[in-house]
XYZ file of C-alpha atoms in Angstrom:
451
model
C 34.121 0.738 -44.785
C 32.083 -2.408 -44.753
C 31.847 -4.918 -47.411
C 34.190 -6.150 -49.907
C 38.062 -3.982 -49.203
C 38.834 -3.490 -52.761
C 42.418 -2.919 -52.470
C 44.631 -0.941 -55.459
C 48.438 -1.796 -55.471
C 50.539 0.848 -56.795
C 53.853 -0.240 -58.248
C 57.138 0.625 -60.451
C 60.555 1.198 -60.439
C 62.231 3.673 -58.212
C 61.905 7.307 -59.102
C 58.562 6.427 -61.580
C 56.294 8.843 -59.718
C 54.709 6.127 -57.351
C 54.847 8.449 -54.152
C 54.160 11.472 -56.220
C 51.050 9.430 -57.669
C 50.200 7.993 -54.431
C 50.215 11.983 -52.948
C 47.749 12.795 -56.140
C 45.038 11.078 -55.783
C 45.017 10.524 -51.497
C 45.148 13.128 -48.754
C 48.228 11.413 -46.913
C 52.330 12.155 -47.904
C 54.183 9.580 -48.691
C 58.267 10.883 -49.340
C 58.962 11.749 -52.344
C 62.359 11.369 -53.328
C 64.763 10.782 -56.287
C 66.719 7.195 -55.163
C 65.524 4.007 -54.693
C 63.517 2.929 -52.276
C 62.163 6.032 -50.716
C 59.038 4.159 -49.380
C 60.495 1.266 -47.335
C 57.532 0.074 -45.984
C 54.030 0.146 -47.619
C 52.640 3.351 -47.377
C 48.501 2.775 -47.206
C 46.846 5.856 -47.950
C 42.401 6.434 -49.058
C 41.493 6.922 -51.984
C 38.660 7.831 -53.853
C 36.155 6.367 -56.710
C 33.775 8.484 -58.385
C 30.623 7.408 -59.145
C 26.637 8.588 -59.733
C 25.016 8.743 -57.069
C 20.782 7.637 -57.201
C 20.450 10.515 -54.968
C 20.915 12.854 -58.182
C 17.836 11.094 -60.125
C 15.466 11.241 -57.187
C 16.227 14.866 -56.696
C 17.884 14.074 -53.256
C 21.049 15.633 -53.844
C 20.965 18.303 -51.004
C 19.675 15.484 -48.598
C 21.916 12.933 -49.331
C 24.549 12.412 -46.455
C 27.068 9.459 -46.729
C 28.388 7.645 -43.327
C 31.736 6.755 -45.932
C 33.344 9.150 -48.204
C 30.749 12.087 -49.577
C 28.520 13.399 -52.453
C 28.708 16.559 -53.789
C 26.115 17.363 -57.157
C 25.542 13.498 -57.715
C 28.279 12.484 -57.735
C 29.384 10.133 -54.967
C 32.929 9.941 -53.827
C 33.539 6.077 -52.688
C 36.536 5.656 -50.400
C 39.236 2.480 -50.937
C 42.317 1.722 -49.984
C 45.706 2.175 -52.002
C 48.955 0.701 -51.071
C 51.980 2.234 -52.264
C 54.954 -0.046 -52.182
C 58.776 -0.434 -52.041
C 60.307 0.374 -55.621
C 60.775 -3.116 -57.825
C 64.116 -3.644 -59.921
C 64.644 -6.077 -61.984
C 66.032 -8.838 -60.354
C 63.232 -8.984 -58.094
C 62.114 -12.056 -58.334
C 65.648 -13.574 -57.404
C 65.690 -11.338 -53.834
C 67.194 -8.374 -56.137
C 66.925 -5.154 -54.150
C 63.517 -5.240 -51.683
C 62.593 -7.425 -54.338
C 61.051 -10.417 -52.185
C 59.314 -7.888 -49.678
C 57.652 -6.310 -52.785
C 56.466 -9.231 -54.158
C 54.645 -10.356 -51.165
C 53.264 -7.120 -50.436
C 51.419 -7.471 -53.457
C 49.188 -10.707 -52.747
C 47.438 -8.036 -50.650
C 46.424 -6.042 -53.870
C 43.149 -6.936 -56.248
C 44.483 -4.815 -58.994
C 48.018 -3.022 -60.289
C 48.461 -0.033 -61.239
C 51.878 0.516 -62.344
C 53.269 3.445 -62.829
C 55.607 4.134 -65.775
C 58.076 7.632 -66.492
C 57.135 7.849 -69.727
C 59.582 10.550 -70.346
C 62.585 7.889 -70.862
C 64.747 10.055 -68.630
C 65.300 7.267 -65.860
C 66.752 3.503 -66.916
C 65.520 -0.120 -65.080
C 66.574 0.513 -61.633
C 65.282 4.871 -61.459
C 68.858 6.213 -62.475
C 68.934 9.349 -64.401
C 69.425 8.655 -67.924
C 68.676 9.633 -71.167
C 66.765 7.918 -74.218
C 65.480 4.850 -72.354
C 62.414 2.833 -73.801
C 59.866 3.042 -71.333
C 57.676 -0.013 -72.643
C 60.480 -2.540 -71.592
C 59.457 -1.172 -68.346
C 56.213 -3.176 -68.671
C 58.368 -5.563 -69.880
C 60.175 -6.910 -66.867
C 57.654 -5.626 -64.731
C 55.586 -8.095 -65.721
C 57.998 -10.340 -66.361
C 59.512 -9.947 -62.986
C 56.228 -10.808 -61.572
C 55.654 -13.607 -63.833
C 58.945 -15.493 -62.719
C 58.304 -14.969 -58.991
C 55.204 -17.311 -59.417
C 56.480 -19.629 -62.083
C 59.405 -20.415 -59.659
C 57.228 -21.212 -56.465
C 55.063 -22.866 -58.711
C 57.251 -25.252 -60.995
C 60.070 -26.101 -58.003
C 56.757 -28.656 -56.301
C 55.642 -29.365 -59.807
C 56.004 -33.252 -59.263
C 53.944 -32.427 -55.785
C 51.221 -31.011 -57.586
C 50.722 -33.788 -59.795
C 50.788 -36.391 -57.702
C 48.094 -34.013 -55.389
C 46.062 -34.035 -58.636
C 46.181 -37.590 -59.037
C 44.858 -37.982 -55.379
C 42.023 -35.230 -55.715
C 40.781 -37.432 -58.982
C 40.772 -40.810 -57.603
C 39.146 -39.961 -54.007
C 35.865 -40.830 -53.461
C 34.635 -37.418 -53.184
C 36.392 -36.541 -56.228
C 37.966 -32.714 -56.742
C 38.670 -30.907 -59.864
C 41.664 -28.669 -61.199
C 40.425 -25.306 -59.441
C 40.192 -27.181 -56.058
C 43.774 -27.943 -57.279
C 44.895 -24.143 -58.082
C 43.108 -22.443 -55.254
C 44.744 -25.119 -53.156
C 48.658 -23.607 -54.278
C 47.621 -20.101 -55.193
C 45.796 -19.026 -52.118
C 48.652 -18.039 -50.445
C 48.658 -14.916 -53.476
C 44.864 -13.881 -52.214
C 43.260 -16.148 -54.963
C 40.064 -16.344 -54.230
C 37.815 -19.860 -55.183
C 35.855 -17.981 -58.493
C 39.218 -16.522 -59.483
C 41.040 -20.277 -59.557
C 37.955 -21.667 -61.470
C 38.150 -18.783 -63.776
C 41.499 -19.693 -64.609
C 40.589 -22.970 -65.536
C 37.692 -21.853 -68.110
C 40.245 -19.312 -69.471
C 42.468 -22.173 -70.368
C 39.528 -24.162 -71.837
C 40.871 -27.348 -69.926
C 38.371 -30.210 -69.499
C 38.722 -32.793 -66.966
C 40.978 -34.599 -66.102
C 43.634 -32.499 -67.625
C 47.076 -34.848 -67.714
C 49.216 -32.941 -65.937
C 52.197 -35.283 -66.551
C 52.462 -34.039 -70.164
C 52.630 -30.491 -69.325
C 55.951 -28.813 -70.407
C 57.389 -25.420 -68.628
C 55.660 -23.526 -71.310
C 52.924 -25.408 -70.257
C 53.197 -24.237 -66.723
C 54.495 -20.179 -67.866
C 51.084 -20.310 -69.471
C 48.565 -21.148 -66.619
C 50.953 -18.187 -64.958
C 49.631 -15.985 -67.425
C 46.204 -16.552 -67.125
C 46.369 -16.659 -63.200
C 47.937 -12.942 -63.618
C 45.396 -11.798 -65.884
C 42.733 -12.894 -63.459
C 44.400 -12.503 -59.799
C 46.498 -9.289 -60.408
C 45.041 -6.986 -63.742
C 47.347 -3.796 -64.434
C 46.503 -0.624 -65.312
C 49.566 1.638 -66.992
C 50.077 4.812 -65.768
C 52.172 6.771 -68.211
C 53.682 9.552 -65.818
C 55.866 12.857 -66.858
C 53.461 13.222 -69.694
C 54.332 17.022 -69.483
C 57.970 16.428 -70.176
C 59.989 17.128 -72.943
C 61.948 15.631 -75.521
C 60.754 12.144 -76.388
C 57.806 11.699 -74.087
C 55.436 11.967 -76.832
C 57.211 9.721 -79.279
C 56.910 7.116 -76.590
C 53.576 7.648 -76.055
C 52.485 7.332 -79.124
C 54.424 4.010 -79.046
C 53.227 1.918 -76.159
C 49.662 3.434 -77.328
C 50.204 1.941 -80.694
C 51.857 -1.429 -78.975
C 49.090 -2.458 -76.803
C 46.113 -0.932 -78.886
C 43.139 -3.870 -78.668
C 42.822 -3.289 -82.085
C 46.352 -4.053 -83.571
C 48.181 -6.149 -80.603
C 49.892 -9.699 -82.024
C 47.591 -12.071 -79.975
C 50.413 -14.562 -80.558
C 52.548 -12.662 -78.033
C 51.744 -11.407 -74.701
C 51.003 -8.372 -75.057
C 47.331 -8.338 -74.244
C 47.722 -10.090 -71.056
C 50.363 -7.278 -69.783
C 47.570 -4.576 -69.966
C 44.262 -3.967 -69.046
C 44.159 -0.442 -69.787
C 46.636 2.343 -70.035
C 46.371 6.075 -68.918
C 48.367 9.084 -69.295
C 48.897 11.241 -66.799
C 50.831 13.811 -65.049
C 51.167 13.483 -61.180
C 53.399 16.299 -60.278
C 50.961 18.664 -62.078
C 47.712 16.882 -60.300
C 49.949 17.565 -57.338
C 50.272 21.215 -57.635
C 46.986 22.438 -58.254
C 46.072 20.432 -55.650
C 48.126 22.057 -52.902
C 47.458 25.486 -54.917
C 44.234 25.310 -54.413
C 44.356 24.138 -50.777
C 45.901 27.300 -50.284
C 43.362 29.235 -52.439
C 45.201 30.387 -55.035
C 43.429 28.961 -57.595
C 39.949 27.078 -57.708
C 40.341 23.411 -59.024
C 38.277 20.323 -58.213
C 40.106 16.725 -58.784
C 39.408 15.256 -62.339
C 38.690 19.038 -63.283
C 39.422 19.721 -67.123
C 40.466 23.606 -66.030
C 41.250 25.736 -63.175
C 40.634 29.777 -62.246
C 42.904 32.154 -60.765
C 42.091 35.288 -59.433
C 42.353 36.772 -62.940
C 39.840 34.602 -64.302
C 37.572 35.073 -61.680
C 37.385 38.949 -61.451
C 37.461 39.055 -65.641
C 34.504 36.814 -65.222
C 32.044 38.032 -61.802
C 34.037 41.017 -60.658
C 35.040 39.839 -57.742
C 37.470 36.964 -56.093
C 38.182 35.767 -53.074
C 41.280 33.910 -54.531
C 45.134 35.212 -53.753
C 47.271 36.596 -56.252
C 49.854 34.686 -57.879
C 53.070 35.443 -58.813
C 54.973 34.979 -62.025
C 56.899 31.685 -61.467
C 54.148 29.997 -60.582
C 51.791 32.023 -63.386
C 53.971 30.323 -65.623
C 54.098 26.868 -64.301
C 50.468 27.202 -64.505
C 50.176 28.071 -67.960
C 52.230 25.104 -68.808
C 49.843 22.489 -67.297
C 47.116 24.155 -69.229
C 48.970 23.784 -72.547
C 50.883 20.598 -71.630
C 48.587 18.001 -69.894
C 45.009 20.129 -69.560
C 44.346 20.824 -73.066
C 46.051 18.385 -74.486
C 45.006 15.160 -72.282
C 41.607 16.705 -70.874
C 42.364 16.123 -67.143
C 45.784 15.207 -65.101
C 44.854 11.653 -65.619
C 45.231 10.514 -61.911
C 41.145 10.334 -61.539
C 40.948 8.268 -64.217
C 43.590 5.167 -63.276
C 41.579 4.923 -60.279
C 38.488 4.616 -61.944
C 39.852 2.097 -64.728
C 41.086 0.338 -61.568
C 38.109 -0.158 -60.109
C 36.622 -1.093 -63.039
C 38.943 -3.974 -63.534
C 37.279 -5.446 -60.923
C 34.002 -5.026 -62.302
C 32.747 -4.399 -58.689
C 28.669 -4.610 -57.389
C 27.508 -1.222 -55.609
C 24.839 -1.011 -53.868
C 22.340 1.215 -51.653
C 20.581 -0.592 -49.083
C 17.463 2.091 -47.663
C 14.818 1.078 -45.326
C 12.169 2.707 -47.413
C 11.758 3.177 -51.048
C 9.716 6.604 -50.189
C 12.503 8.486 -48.283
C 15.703 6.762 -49.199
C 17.262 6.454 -45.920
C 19.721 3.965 -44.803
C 19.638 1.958 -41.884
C 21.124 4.254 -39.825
C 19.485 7.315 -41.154
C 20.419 9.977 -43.773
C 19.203 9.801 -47.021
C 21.627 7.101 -48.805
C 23.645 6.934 -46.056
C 24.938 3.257 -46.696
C 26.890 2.625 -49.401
C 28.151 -1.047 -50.122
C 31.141 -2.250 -52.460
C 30.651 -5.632 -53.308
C 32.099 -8.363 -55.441
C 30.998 -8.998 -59.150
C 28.223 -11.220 -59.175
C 27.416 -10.537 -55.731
C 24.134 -12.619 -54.589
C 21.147 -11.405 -52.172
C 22.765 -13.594 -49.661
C 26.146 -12.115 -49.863
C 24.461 -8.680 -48.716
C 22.129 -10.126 -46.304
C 25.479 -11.614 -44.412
C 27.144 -8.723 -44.702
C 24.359 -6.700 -42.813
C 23.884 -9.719 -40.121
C 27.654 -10.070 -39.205
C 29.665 -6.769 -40.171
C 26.709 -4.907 -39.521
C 24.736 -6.053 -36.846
C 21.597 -5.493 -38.568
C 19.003 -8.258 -38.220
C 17.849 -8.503 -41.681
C 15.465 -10.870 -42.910
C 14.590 -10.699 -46.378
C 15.849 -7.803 -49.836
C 13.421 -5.831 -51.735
C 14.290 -4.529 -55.600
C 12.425 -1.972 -56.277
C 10.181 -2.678 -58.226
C 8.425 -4.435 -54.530
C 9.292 -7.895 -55.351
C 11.309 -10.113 -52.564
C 14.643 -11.182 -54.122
C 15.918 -15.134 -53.483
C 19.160 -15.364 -51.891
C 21.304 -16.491 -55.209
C 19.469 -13.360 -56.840
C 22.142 -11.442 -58.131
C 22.089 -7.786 -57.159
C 22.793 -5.024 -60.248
C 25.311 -2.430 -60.236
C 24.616 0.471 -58.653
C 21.125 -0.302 -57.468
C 18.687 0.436 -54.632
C 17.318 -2.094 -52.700
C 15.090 -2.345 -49.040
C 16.203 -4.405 -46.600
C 13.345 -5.394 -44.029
C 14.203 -6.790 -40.598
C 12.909 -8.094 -37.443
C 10.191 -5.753 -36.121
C 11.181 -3.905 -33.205
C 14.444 -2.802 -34.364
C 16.235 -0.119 -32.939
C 18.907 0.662 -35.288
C 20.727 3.378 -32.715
C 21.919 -0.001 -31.230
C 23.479 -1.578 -34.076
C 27.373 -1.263 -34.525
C 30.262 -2.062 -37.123
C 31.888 -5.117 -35.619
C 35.207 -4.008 -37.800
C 34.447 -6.495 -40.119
C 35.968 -4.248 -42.654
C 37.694 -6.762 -44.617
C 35.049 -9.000 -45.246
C 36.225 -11.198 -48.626
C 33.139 -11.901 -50.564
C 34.638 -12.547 -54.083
């Protein structure tokens, strides 16, 4: 899909529910397994965002035909990519277990979302235990993280200052995010991220650098995690028994924006935390795929047979039998009624969100709606946050192929080029006369960086 590859990292220890997750909310298998390191190698599945759709408020929504992902009612089903990686130990950061491999396979993520068995039932490294506090698993998560930076960072320390030193006194003078982007771009850091660090920090130029202590250091760590890698917690096995919901109830009350102890860390651990129940997302997907039941993702409820006939007086549904009756009946009391949804929908959408992404619908007219290759809202853009006029213009000319000369909002009025363009907004693109857009291709751009 052109445009900005917003990229979701899904991580945890072994035996969290990361595979089981990752085969929730995509269409692919990953193996599912109870040991370590079931998923050697990153398994990159599609995913989907759910948004509205402008097709739903201009009465459109029969016409409207995406060229990426789809729209059913309104509500438009934006595909991105999720990686599912090796499981992390702790350790990691010293080469413990695929600890190194993980670690780098993360620099190709925008945002975490770690996954967390919230039952207690497995310890640090996914063995089968009993009674285990699942918030020190966001703990060393973090913290494992954390010290894989810090290390590569502090061990040129010296380096870095001395770099600083040259950047201040040249006669084209550079600053401390020329600096940071300069060390941290090997992690994906991105120019606006690496001067965002520096106004999160508050530092004014030139910052002495010499006087900085390792605390010093641990902190500018910190902020570059809370700006280059944001996590979401997914709190998994929320349908189990025993102390799941004491532990809930916990890490809820822990990281609550309300109450957390801005003196610790806390608040720079967490972006947002979800609970969910994979396994049970899981089954009523592949129960339904089978027609057993009828259940759409992010659904609050499902129908059997049963419910159907009671309701219509007929069904086209199979019958069920009692096992799974019963396994049924406990994801409606356990995680449906109690939670509202299995959860998985919504860690993809708080994920997204993290990134406070720009989407857009470019048309050629603002009468019918249609794209530039036809269909009513056929083009659908994911951008960066603060995405300009320009930023979208390029995008057209070089992933695109589409000759475009100048934006339209809709209200008419020709947008400058550092015009930034609104979430979720419709705007006409006008090109060269004379344009056959049956010609134009994706140059498989796809990965075009643009934040």
């Amino acid at each position: 899909m052109p445009g900005w590859e917003l990229i979701v990292g899904c991580v945890g220890k072994p035996s969290a529910g990361k595979s089981t997750f990752f085969n929730a909310v995509t269409d692919g298998s990953a193996k599912v397994g109870n040991y370590p390191f079931t998923t050697i190698e990153p398994n990159t599945g599609i995913t989907y965002y759910m948004t509205d759709c402008p097709c739903k408020t201009k009465g459109l929504s029969k016409e409207c035909h995406p060229l990426y992902g789809f729209c059913k009612d309104g509500q438009r089903q934006i595909p991105l990519k999720l990686l599912d990686v090796a499981g992390l130990i702790p350790g990691a950061s010293e080469g413990a277990g695929l600890g190194n491999k993980f670690l780098d396979d993360l620099r190709h993520a925008h945002v975490l979302v770690h996954i967390v068995d919230v039952s207690g039932r497995t310890n640090e490294k996914g063995e089968n235990t009993v009674g285990y506090d699942p918030s020190r698993d966001i703990d060393w998560l973090y913290d494992e993280i954390h010290a894989w930076i810090f290390n590569n960072i502090y061990k040129k320390w010296s380096g870095i200052i001395r770099k600083y030193s040259t950047f201040c006194n040249s006669e084209k003078p550079k600053g401390l995010a020329e600096l940071l982007q300069l060390q941290l771009s090997g992690y994906g850091t991105t120019p606006s991220q690496s001067a965002a660090i520096v106004r999160y920090l508050n530092l004014k130029e030139p910052v002495d650098l010499n006087s900085w202590s390792a605390d010093d250091v641990h902190r500018l760590v910190d902020a570059f995690m809370y700006i280059r890698f944001p996590i979401v917690v997914a709190l998994n096995k929320a349908d189990c028994k025993g102390k799941t919901d004491d532990n809930i109830l916990k890490i809820m009350k822990r990281y609550n924006k309300d109450n957390v102890d801005w003196k610790s860390r806390d608040h720079l651990k967490v972006r947002d935390i979800v609970v969910i129940s994979a396994a049970s997302e899981c089954f009523l997907k592949k129960l339904a795929a089978q027609k057993y039941i009828t259940y759409n993702r992010g659904d609050t409820m499902f129908l059997t047979r049963e419910d159907e006939m009671e309701a219509t007086g007929k069904s086209k549904l199979k019958k069920i039998d009692a096992t799974v009756s019963d396994r049924l009946e406990k994801i409606m009391d356990m995680v449906l009624f109690r939670y509202g949804s299995t959860g998985v929908w919504n860690v993809v959408t708080s994920a997204v969100k993290c990134m406070n992404p720009t989407i857009v619908y470019p048309v050629t007219s603002m009468t019918t709606y249609k794209g530039p290759r036809g269909g009513v809202f056929s083009t659908c853009y994911v951008l960066h946050q603060h995405a300009t006029v320009e930023d979208l213009r390029m995008l057209l000319v070089n992933a695109e192929n589409i000759p475009c000369v100048s934006i339209e909002a809709a209200d008419g009025r020709v947008m400058g080029e550092e015009d930034e363009i609104e979430n979720n907004s419709i705007v006409k693109i006008n090109t060269r006369s004379n344009v056959d857009f049956s010609v134009c291709y994706i140059k498989g751009v796809s990965s075009t960086r643009l934040y």
